[in-house]
Coordinates of C-alpha atoms and ligand atoms in Angstrom, one line a residue:
X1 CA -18.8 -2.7 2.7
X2 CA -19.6 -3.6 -1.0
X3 CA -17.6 -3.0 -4.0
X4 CA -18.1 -3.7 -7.4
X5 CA -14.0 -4.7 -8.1
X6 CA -13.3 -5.5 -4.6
X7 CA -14.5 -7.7 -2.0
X8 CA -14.4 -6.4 1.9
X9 CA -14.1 -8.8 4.8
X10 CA -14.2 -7.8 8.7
X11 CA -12.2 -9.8 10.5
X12 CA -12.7 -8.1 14.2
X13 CA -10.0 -5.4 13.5
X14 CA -8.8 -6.2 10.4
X15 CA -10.3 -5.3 6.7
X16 CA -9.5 -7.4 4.5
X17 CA -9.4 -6.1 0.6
X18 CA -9.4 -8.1 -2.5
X19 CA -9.0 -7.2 -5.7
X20 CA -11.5 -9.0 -7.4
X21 CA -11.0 -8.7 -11.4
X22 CA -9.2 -12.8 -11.6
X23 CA -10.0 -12.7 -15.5
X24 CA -7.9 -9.6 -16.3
X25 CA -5.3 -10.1 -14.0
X26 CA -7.0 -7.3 -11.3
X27 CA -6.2 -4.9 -13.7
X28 CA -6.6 -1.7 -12.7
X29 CA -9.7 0.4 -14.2
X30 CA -10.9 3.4 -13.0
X31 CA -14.1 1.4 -10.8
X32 CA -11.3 -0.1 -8.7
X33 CA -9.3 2.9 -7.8
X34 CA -12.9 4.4 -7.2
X35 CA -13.5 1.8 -4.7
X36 CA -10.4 1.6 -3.4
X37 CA -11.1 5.8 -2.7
X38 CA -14.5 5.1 -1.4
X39 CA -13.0 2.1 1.0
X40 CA -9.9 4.3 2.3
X41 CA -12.1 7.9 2.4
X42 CA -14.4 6.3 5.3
X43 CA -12.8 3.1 6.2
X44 CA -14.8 1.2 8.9
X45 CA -14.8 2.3 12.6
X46 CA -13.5 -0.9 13.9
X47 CA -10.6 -1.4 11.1
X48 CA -7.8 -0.5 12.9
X49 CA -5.3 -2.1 10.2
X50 CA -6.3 -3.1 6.1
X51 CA -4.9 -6.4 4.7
X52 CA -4.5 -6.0 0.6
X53 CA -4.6 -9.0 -1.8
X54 CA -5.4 -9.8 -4.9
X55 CA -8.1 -12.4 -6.1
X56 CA -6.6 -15.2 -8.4
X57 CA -2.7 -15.8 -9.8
X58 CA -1.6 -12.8 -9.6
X59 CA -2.0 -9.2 -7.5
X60 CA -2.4 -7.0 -10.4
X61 CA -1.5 -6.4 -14.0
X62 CA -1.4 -3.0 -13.8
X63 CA -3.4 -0.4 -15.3
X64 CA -6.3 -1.0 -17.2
X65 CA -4.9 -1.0 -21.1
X66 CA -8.2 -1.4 -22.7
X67 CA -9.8 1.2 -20.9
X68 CA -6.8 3.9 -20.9
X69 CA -6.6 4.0 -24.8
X70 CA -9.1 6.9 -25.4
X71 CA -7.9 9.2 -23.0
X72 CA -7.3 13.0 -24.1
X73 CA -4.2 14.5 -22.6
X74 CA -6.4 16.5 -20.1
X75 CA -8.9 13.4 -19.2
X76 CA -5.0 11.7 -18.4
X77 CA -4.2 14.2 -16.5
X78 CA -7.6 14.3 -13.8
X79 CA -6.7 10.0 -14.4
X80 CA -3.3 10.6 -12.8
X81 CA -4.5 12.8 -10.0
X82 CA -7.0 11.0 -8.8
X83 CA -4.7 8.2 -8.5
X84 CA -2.3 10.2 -6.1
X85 CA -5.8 11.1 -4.4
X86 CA -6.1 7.5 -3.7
X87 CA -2.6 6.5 -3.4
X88 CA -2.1 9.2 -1.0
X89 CA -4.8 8.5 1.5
X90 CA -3.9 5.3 1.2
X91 CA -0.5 6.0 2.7
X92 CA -1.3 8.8 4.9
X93 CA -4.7 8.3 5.6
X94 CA -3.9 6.9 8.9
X95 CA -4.7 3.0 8.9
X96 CA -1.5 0.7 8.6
X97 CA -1.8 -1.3 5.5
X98 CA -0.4 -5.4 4.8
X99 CA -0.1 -5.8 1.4
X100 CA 0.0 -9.5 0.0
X101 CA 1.8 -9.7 -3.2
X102 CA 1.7 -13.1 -5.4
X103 CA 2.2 -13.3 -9.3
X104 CA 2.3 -10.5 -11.7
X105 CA 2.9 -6.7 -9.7
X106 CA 3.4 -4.9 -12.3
X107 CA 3.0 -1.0 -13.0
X108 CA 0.0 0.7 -11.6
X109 CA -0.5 -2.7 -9.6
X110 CA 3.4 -1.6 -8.5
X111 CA 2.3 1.7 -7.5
X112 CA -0.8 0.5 -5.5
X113 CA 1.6 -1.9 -3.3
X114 CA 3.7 0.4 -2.6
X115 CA 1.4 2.5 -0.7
X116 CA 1.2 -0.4 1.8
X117 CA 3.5 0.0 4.6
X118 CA 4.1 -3.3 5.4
X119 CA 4.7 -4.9 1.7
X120 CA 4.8 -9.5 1.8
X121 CA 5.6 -11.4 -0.9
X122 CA 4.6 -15.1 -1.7
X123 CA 8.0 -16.9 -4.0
X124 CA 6.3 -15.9 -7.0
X125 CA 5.7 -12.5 -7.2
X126 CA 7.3 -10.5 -9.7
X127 CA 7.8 -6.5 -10.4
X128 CA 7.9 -4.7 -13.8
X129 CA 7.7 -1.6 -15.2
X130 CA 6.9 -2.0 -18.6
X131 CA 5.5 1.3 -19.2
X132 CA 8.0 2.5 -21.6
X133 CA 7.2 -0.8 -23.9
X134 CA 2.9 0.3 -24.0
X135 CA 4.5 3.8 -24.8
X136 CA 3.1 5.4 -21.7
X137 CA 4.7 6.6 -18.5
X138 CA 4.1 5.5 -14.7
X139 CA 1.2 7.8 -13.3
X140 CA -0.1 7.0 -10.0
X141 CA 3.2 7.6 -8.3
X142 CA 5.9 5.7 -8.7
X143 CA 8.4 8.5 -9.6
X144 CA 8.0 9.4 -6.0
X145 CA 6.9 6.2 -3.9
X146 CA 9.3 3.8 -5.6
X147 CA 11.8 6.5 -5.9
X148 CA 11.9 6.6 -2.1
X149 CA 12.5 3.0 -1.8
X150 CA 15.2 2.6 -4.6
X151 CA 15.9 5.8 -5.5
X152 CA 15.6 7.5 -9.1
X153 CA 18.3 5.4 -10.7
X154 CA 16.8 2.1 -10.4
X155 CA 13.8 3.4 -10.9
X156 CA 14.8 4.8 -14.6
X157 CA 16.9 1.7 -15.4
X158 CA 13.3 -0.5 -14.2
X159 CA 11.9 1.6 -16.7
X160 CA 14.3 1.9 -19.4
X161 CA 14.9 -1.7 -19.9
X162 CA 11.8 -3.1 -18.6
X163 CA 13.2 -5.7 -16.6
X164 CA 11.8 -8.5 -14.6
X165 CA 12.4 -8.4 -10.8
X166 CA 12.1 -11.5 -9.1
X167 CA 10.6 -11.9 -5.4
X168 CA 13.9 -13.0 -3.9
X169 CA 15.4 -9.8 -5.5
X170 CA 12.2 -7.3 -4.8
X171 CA 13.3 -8.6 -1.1
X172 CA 16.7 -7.5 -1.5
X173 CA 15.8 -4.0 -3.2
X174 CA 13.3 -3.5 -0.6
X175 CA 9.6 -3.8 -2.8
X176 CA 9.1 -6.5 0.0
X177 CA 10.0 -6.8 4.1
X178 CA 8.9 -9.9 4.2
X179 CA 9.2 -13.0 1.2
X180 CA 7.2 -16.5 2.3
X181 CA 6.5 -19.1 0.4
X182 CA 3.7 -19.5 -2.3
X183 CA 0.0 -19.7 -0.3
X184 CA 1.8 -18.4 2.8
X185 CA 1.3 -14.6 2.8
X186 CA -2.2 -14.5 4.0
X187 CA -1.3 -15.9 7.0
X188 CA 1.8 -14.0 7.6
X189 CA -0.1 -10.9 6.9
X190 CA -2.5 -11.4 9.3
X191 CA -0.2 -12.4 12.2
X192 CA 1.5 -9.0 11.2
X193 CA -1.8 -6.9 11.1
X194 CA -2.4 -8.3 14.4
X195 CA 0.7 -6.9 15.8
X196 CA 0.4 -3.7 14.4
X197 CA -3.5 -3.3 15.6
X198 CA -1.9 -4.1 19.0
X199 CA -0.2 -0.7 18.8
X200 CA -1.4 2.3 19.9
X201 CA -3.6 4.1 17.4
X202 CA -2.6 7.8 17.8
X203 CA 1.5 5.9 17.7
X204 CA 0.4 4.2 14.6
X205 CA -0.8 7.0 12.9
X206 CA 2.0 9.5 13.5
X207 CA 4.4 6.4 12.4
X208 CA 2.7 7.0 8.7
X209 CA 2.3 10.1 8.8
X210 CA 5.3 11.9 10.2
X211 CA 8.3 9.7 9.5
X212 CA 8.0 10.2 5.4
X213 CA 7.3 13.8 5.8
X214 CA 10.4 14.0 7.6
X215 CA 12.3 11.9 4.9
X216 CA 11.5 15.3 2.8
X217 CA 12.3 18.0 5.1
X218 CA 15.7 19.1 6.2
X219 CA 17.8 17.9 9.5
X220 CA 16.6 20.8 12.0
X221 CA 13.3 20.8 10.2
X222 CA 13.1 16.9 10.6
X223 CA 14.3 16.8 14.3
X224 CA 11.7 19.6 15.4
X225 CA 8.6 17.8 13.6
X226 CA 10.1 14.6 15.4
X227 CA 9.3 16.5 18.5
X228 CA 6.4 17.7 17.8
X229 CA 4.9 14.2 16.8
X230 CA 6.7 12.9 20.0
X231 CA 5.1 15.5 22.4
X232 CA 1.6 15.1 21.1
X233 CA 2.0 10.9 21.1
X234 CA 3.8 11.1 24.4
X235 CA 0.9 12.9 26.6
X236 CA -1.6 11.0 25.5
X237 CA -3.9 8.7 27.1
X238 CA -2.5 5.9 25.2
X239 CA 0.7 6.5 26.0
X240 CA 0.2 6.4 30.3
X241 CA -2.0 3.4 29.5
X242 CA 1.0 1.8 27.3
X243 CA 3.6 2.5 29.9
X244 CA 1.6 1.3 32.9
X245 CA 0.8 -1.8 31.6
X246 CA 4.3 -2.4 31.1
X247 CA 5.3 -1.7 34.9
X248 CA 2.7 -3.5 36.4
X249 CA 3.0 -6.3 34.0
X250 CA -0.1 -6.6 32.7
X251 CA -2.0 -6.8 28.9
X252 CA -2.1 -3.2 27.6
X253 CA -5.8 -1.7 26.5
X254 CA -6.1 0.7 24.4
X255 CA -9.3 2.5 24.4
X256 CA -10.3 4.7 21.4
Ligands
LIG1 C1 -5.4 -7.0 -19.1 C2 -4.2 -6.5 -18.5 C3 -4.1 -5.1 -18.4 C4 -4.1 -8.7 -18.6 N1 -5.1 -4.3 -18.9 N2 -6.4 -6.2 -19.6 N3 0.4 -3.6 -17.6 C5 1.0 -4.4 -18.5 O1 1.5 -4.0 -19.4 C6 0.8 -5.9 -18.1 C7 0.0 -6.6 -19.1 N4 -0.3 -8.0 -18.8 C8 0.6 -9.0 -18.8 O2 1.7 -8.8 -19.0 C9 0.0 -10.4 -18.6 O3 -1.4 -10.3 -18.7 C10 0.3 -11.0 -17.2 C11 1.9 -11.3 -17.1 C12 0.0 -10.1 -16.0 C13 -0.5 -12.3 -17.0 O4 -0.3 -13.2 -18.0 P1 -1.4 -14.3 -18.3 O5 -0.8 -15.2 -19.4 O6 -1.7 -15.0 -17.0 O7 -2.7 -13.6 -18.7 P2 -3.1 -13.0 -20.2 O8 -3.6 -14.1 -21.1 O9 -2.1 -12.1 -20.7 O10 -4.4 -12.0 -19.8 C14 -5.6 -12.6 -19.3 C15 -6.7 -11.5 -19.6 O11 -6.4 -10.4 -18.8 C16 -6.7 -11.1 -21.0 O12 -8.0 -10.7 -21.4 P3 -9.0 -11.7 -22.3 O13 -10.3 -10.9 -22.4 O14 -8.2 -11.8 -23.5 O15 -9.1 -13.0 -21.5 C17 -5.9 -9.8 -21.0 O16 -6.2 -8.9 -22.0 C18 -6.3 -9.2 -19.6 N5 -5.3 -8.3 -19.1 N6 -3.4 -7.5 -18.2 C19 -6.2 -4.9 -19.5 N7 -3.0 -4.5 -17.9 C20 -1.3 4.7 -13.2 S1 -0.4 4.4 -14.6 C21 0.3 2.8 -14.5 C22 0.7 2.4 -15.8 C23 0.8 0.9 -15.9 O17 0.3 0.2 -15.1 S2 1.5 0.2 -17.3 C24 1.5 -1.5 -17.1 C25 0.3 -2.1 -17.8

Protein backbone atom coordinates (compact mmCIF):
# COMPACT_ATOMS: atom_id res chain seq x y z
CA UNK A 1 0.00 0.00 0.00
CA UNK A 2 1.20 3.60 -0.43
CA UNK A 3 1.30 6.30 2.08
CA UNK A 4 2.34 9.67 1.84
CA UNK A 5 4.18 9.60 5.75
CA UNK A 6 4.73 5.98 5.70
CA UNK A 7 6.35 3.50 3.73
CA UNK A 8 4.56 -0.33 3.59
CA UNK A 9 6.70 -3.42 2.90
CA UNK A 10 5.24 -7.14 2.47
CA UNK A 11 7.35 -9.34 3.80
CA UNK A 12 5.15 -12.75 3.15
CA UNK A 13 3.18 -12.30 6.41
CA UNK A 14 4.61 -9.56 7.85
CA UNK A 15 3.82 -5.61 7.11
CA UNK A 16 6.30 -3.71 7.78
CA UNK A 17 5.53 0.23 8.64
CA UNK A 18 7.81 3.08 8.64
CA UNK A 19 7.35 6.26 9.71
CA UNK A 20 8.83 8.18 7.13
CA UNK A 21 9.13 12.05 8.21
CA UNK A 22 13.47 11.58 9.07
CA UNK A 23 13.68 15.56 8.88
CA UNK A 24 11.12 16.30 11.67
CA UNK A 25 11.96 13.55 13.78
CA UNK A 26 8.56 11.42 12.33
CA UNK A 27 6.60 13.84 13.99
CA UNK A 28 3.31 13.19 14.18
CA UNK A 29 0.81 15.35 11.85
CA UNK A 30 -2.46 14.62 11.12
CA UNK A 31 -1.45 12.81 7.36
CA UNK A 32 0.37 10.14 9.42
CA UNK A 33 -2.25 9.27 11.84
CA UNK A 34 -4.49 9.39 8.61
CA UNK A 35 -2.38 6.75 7.14
CA UNK A 36 -1.77 4.99 9.91
CA UNK A 37 -6.02 4.78 10.08
CA UNK A 38 -6.18 3.91 6.40
CA UNK A 39 -3.23 1.09 6.90
CA UNK A 40 -4.90 -0.49 10.21
CA UNK A 41 -8.90 0.10 8.92
CA UNK A 42 -8.11 -2.53 5.89
CA UNK A 43 -4.74 -3.95 6.62
CA UNK A 44 -3.66 -6.51 3.85
CA UNK A 45 -5.15 -10.04 3.65
CA UNK A 46 -1.92 -11.76 3.95
CA UNK A 47 -0.55 -9.53 7.12
CA UNK A 48 -1.07 -11.63 9.78
CA UNK A 49 1.33 -9.58 12.20
CA UNK A 50 2.55 -5.43 11.58
CA UNK A 51 6.22 -4.52 12.38
CA UNK A 52 6.41 -0.55 13.42
CA UNK A 53 9.59 1.54 13.00
CA UNK A 54 10.56 4.70 12.49
CA UNK A 55 12.62 6.03 9.50
CA UNK A 56 16.01 7.82 10.62
CA UNK A 57 17.47 8.57 14.40
CA UNK A 58 14.78 8.43 16.15
CA UNK A 59 10.97 6.70 16.27
CA UNK A 60 9.07 9.84 16.75
CA UNK A 61 9.10 13.30 18.25
CA UNK A 62 5.76 13.40 19.04
CA UNK A 63 3.04 15.42 17.90
CA UNK A 64 3.18 17.64 15.20
CA UNK A 65 3.95 21.29 17.14
CA UNK A 66 3.92 23.32 14.09
CA UNK A 67 0.82 22.07 12.85
CA UNK A 68 -1.18 21.78 16.32
CA UNK A 69 -0.75 25.63 17.13
CA UNK A 70 -4.04 26.82 15.41
CA UNK A 71 -6.30 24.43 16.67
CA UNK A 72 -9.77 25.80 18.31
CA UNK A 73 -10.80 23.94 21.41
CA UNK A 74 -13.48 21.96 19.41
CA UNK A 75 -11.06 21.25 16.12
CA UNK A 76 -8.66 19.73 19.45
CA UNK A 77 -11.18 17.91 20.51
CA UNK A 78 -12.24 15.80 16.89
CA UNK A 79 -7.85 15.86 16.82
CA UNK A 80 -7.96 13.78 20.10
CA UNK A 81 -10.60 11.48 19.03
CA UNK A 82 -9.55 10.53 15.97
CA UNK A 83 -6.39 9.66 17.60
CA UNK A 84 -8.13 7.05 19.97
CA UNK A 85 -9.95 6.06 16.59
CA UNK A 86 -6.54 5.02 15.44
CA UNK A 87 -4.87 4.12 18.54
CA UNK A 88 -7.70 1.89 19.25
CA UNK A 89 -7.92 -0.18 16.14
CA UNK A 90 -4.50 -0.28 16.40
CA UNK A 91 -4.73 -2.21 19.58
CA UNK A 92 -7.84 -4.07 19.18
CA UNK A 93 -8.10 -4.25 15.70
CA UNK A 94 -6.97 -7.74 15.68
CA UNK A 95 -3.39 -7.91 14.04
CA UNK A 96 -0.47 -8.35 16.72
CA UNK A 97 1.79 -5.46 16.35
CA UNK A 98 6.17 -5.34 16.94
CA UNK A 99 6.97 -2.03 17.58
CA UNK A 100 10.76 -1.01 17.11
CA UNK A 101 11.72 1.86 19.21
CA UNK A 102 15.23 3.80 18.67
CA UNK A 103 15.98 7.52 19.62
CA UNK A 104 13.63 10.06 20.70
CA UNK A 105 9.76 8.29 21.87
CA UNK A 106 8.47 11.00 23.04
CA UNK A 107 4.65 12.04 23.58
CA UNK A 108 2.22 11.27 20.93
CA UNK A 109 5.24 9.07 19.42
CA UNK A 110 4.77 7.53 23.23
CA UNK A 111 1.26 7.00 22.83
CA UNK A 112 1.56 5.45 19.20
CA UNK A 113 4.16 2.67 20.76
CA UNK A 114 2.21 1.85 23.20
CA UNK A 115 -0.54 0.48 21.14
CA UNK A 116 2.03 -2.20 20.00
CA UNK A 117 1.75 -5.32 21.93
CA UNK A 118 5.01 -6.42 21.65
CA UNK A 119 7.06 -3.07 22.42
CA UNK A 120 11.57 -3.49 21.43
CA UNK A 121 13.88 -1.20 22.21
CA UNK A 122 17.33 -0.49 20.53
CA UNK A 123 20.03 1.06 23.72
CA UNK A 124 19.08 4.34 22.72
CA UNK A 125 15.71 4.93 22.94
CA UNK A 126 14.40 7.27 25.28
CA UNK A 127 10.68 8.23 26.71
CA UNK A 128 9.31 11.69 27.67
CA UNK A 129 6.41 13.43 28.36
CA UNK A 130 7.07 16.79 27.96
CA UNK A 131 3.63 17.95 27.40
CA UNK A 132 3.24 19.96 30.38
CA UNK A 133 6.60 22.15 29.23
CA UNK A 134 4.67 23.02 25.31
CA UNK A 135 1.66 23.83 27.73
CA UNK A 136 -0.54 21.09 26.33
CA UNK A 137 -1.79 17.87 27.66
CA UNK A 138 -1.27 14.09 26.36
CA UNK A 139 -4.26 13.36 23.81
CA UNK A 140 -4.08 10.25 21.98
CA UNK A 141 -4.27 8.15 25.04
CA UNK A 142 -1.80 7.92 27.29
CA UNK A 143 -3.86 8.59 30.44
CA UNK A 144 -5.28 5.22 29.80
CA UNK A 145 -2.59 3.07 27.75
CA UNK A 146 0.45 4.15 29.76
CA UNK A 147 -1.64 4.29 32.80
CA UNK A 148 -2.22 0.49 32.43
CA UNK A 149 1.39 -0.12 32.12
CA UNK A 150 2.68 2.16 35.02
CA UNK A 151 -0.17 3.12 36.54
CA UNK A 152 -1.48 6.93 37.11
CA UNK A 153 1.31 7.91 39.46
CA UNK A 154 4.09 7.55 37.27
CA UNK A 155 2.34 8.62 34.74
CA UNK A 156 1.58 12.16 36.56
CA UNK A 157 5.15 12.38 37.97
CA UNK A 158 6.38 11.64 33.86
CA UNK A 159 4.40 14.48 33.25
CA UNK A 160 4.91 16.79 36.08
CA UNK A 161 8.52 16.83 35.89
CA UNK A 162 9.16 15.93 32.39
CA UNK A 163 11.68 13.56 32.99
CA UNK A 164 13.90 11.58 30.71
CA UNK A 165 13.47 7.80 30.77
CA UNK A 166 16.29 5.88 29.54
CA UNK A 167 15.95 2.42 27.52
CA UNK A 168 17.45 0.29 30.30
CA UNK A 169 14.85 1.99 32.64
CA UNK A 170 11.72 1.97 30.02
CA UNK A 171 12.78 -1.96 30.24
CA UNK A 172 12.44 -1.98 33.85
CA UNK A 173 9.04 0.12 33.99
CA UNK A 174 7.75 -1.98 31.32
CA UNK A 175 7.48 0.70 27.96
CA UNK A 176 9.74 -2.23 26.47
CA UNK A 177 9.72 -6.35 26.72
CA UNK A 178 12.46 -6.53 25.02
CA UNK A 179 15.95 -3.95 24.97
CA UNK A 180 18.80 -5.03 22.20
CA UNK A 181 21.41 -3.24 21.20
CA UNK A 182 21.53 -0.12 18.78
CA UNK A 183 20.75 -1.52 14.91
CA UNK A 184 19.46 -4.80 16.42
CA UNK A 185 15.67 -4.35 16.86
CA UNK A 186 14.76 -4.99 13.26
CA UNK A 187 15.96 -8.19 13.47
CA UNK A 188 14.63 -9.14 16.79
CA UNK A 189 11.33 -7.84 15.71
CA UNK A 190 11.06 -9.91 12.99
CA UNK A 191 12.11 -13.20 14.59
CA UNK A 192 9.28 -12.19 17.04
CA UNK A 193 6.58 -11.34 14.33
CA UNK A 194 7.49 -14.62 13.00
CA UNK A 195 6.53 -16.40 16.18
CA UNK A 196 3.56 -14.72 16.74
CA UNK A 197 2.24 -15.21 12.91
CA UNK A 198 2.95 -18.90 13.83
CA UNK A 199 0.04 -18.71 16.20
CA UNK A 200 -3.31 -19.36 15.50
CA UNK A 201 -5.19 -16.40 14.21
CA UNK A 202 -8.58 -16.64 15.92
CA UNK A 203 -5.97 -17.33 19.47
CA UNK A 204 -4.14 -14.23 18.43
CA UNK A 205 -6.97 -12.18 18.15
CA UNK A 206 -8.83 -13.03 21.31
CA UNK A 207 -5.26 -12.54 23.06
CA UNK A 208 -5.71 -8.62 22.13
CA UNK A 209 -8.81 -8.38 22.40
CA UNK A 210 -10.08 -10.10 25.47
CA UNK A 211 -7.32 -10.04 28.00
CA UNK A 212 -7.32 -5.88 28.35
CA UNK A 213 -11.10 -5.92 28.41
CA UNK A 214 -10.79 -8.15 31.18
CA UNK A 215 -8.11 -6.00 32.98
CA UNK A 216 -11.30 -3.51 33.21
CA UNK A 217 -13.98 -5.67 34.29
CA UNK A 218 -14.54 -7.22 37.59
CA UNK A 219 -13.33 -10.90 38.91
CA UNK A 220 -16.65 -12.90 38.04
CA UNK A 221 -17.14 -10.60 35.17
CA UNK A 222 -13.48 -11.30 34.02
CA UNK A 223 -13.51 -15.12 34.70
CA UNK A 224 -16.93 -15.55 32.60
CA UNK A 225 -15.54 -13.46 29.50
CA UNK A 226 -12.38 -15.71 29.94
CA UNK A 227 -14.75 -18.44 29.16
CA UNK A 228 -16.39 -17.23 26.79
CA UNK A 229 -13.23 -16.33 24.65
CA UNK A 230 -11.95 -19.82 25.66
CA UNK A 231 -15.06 -21.68 24.38
CA UNK A 232 -15.23 -19.89 21.09
CA UNK A 233 -11.06 -20.38 20.54
CA UNK A 234 -11.29 -23.89 21.87
CA UNK A 235 -13.94 -25.40 19.19
CA UNK A 236 -12.48 -24.12 16.51
CA UNK A 237 -10.87 -25.43 13.52
CA UNK A 238 -7.62 -24.07 14.51
CA UNK A 239 -7.70 -25.33 17.62
CA UNK A 240 -8.16 -29.49 16.53
CA UNK A 241 -5.59 -28.56 13.91
CA UNK A 242 -3.20 -27.06 16.78
CA UNK A 243 -3.59 -29.99 19.07
CA UNK A 244 -3.26 -32.70 16.46
CA UNK A 245 -0.20 -31.52 15.15
CA UNK A 246 1.19 -31.64 18.50
CA UNK A 247 0.21 -35.49 19.08
CA UNK A 248 1.30 -36.68 16.00
CA UNK A 249 4.35 -34.60 15.95
CA UNK A 250 4.18 -32.91 13.12
CA UNK A 251 4.35 -28.88 11.72
CA UNK A 252 0.99 -27.24 12.65
CA UNK A 253 -1.02 -25.44 9.52
CA UNK A 254 -3.20 -23.12 10.08
CA UNK A 255 -5.61 -22.52 7.33
CA UNK A 256 -7.64 -19.16 7.29
C1 LIG B 1 9.49 18.90 15.07
C2 LIG B 1 9.18 18.17 16.23
C3 LIG B 1 7.81 18.17 16.64
C4 LIG B 1 11.29 17.99 15.88
N1 LIG B 1 6.94 18.87 15.90
N2 LIG B 1 8.57 19.57 14.37
N3 LIG B 1 7.14 16.78 21.17
C5 LIG B 1 8.19 17.44 21.68
O1 LIG B 1 8.05 18.36 22.45
C6 LIG B 1 9.55 17.00 21.19
C7 LIG B 1 10.20 18.10 20.34
N4 LIG B 1 11.42 17.65 19.67
C8 LIG B 1 12.59 17.45 20.31
O2 LIG B 1 12.70 17.51 21.53
C9 LIG B 1 13.80 17.20 19.45
O3 LIG B 1 13.47 17.53 18.11
C10 LIG B 1 14.29 15.71 19.46
C11 LIG B 1 14.93 15.39 20.83
C12 LIG B 1 13.19 14.73 19.16
C13 LIG B 1 15.38 15.53 18.35
O4 LIG B 1 16.38 16.50 18.48
P1 LIG B 1 17.34 16.83 17.23
O5 LIG B 1 18.39 17.79 17.72
O6 LIG B 1 17.80 15.56 16.59
O7 LIG B 1 16.41 17.53 16.11
P2 LIG B 1 15.87 19.07 16.07
O8 LIG B 1 16.94 19.93 15.49
O9 LIG B 1 15.29 19.48 17.35
O10 LIG B 1 14.67 18.94 15.01
C14 LIG B 1 14.88 18.68 13.64
C15 LIG B 1 13.68 19.19 12.86
O11 LIG B 1 12.52 18.46 13.29
C16 LIG B 1 13.38 20.65 13.17
O12 LIG B 1 12.80 21.21 12.01
P3 LIG B 1 13.64 22.16 11.01
O13 LIG B 1 12.67 22.54 9.94
O14 LIG B 1 14.12 23.29 11.86
O15 LIG B 1 14.78 21.29 10.50
C17 LIG B 1 12.33 20.57 14.25
O16 LIG B 1 11.50 21.72 14.31
C18 LIG B 1 11.54 19.37 13.78
N5 LIG B 1 10.81 18.75 14.88
N6 LIG B 1 10.31 17.62 16.71
C19 LIG B 1 7.31 19.53 14.80
N7 LIG B 1 7.42 17.50 17.71
C20 LIG B 1 -1.71 13.41 20.76
S1 LIG B 1 -1.12 14.59 21.77
C21 LIG B 1 0.56 14.27 22.03
C22 LIG B 1 1.25 15.47 22.58
C23 LIG B 1 2.72 15.42 22.31
O17 LIG B 1 3.20 14.62 21.58
S2 LIG B 1 3.66 16.61 23.08
C24 LIG B 1 5.31 16.28 22.63
C25 LIG B 1 5.77 17.07 21.44
Amino acid sequence: MEFEYLTHEQRGEIAILSINRPDKRNAVNDGLIEDFHQFFSKPPSEAKVVVVRGNGSHFSAGLDLAEHKERSALEMMRHSQFWHTTCNLMEFGGLPIVVVMHGAVIGGGMELAMTAHVRIAESSAFYELPEGRRGIFVGGGASVRLGNIIGADRTREMMLTGRRYNATEGQELGFSHYLVGDGEGMERALELARTVAGNAPASNYMMLNALSRIENMNSQEGFFTESLAAALTQTSEHAREGMKAFLEKRKVKFDE
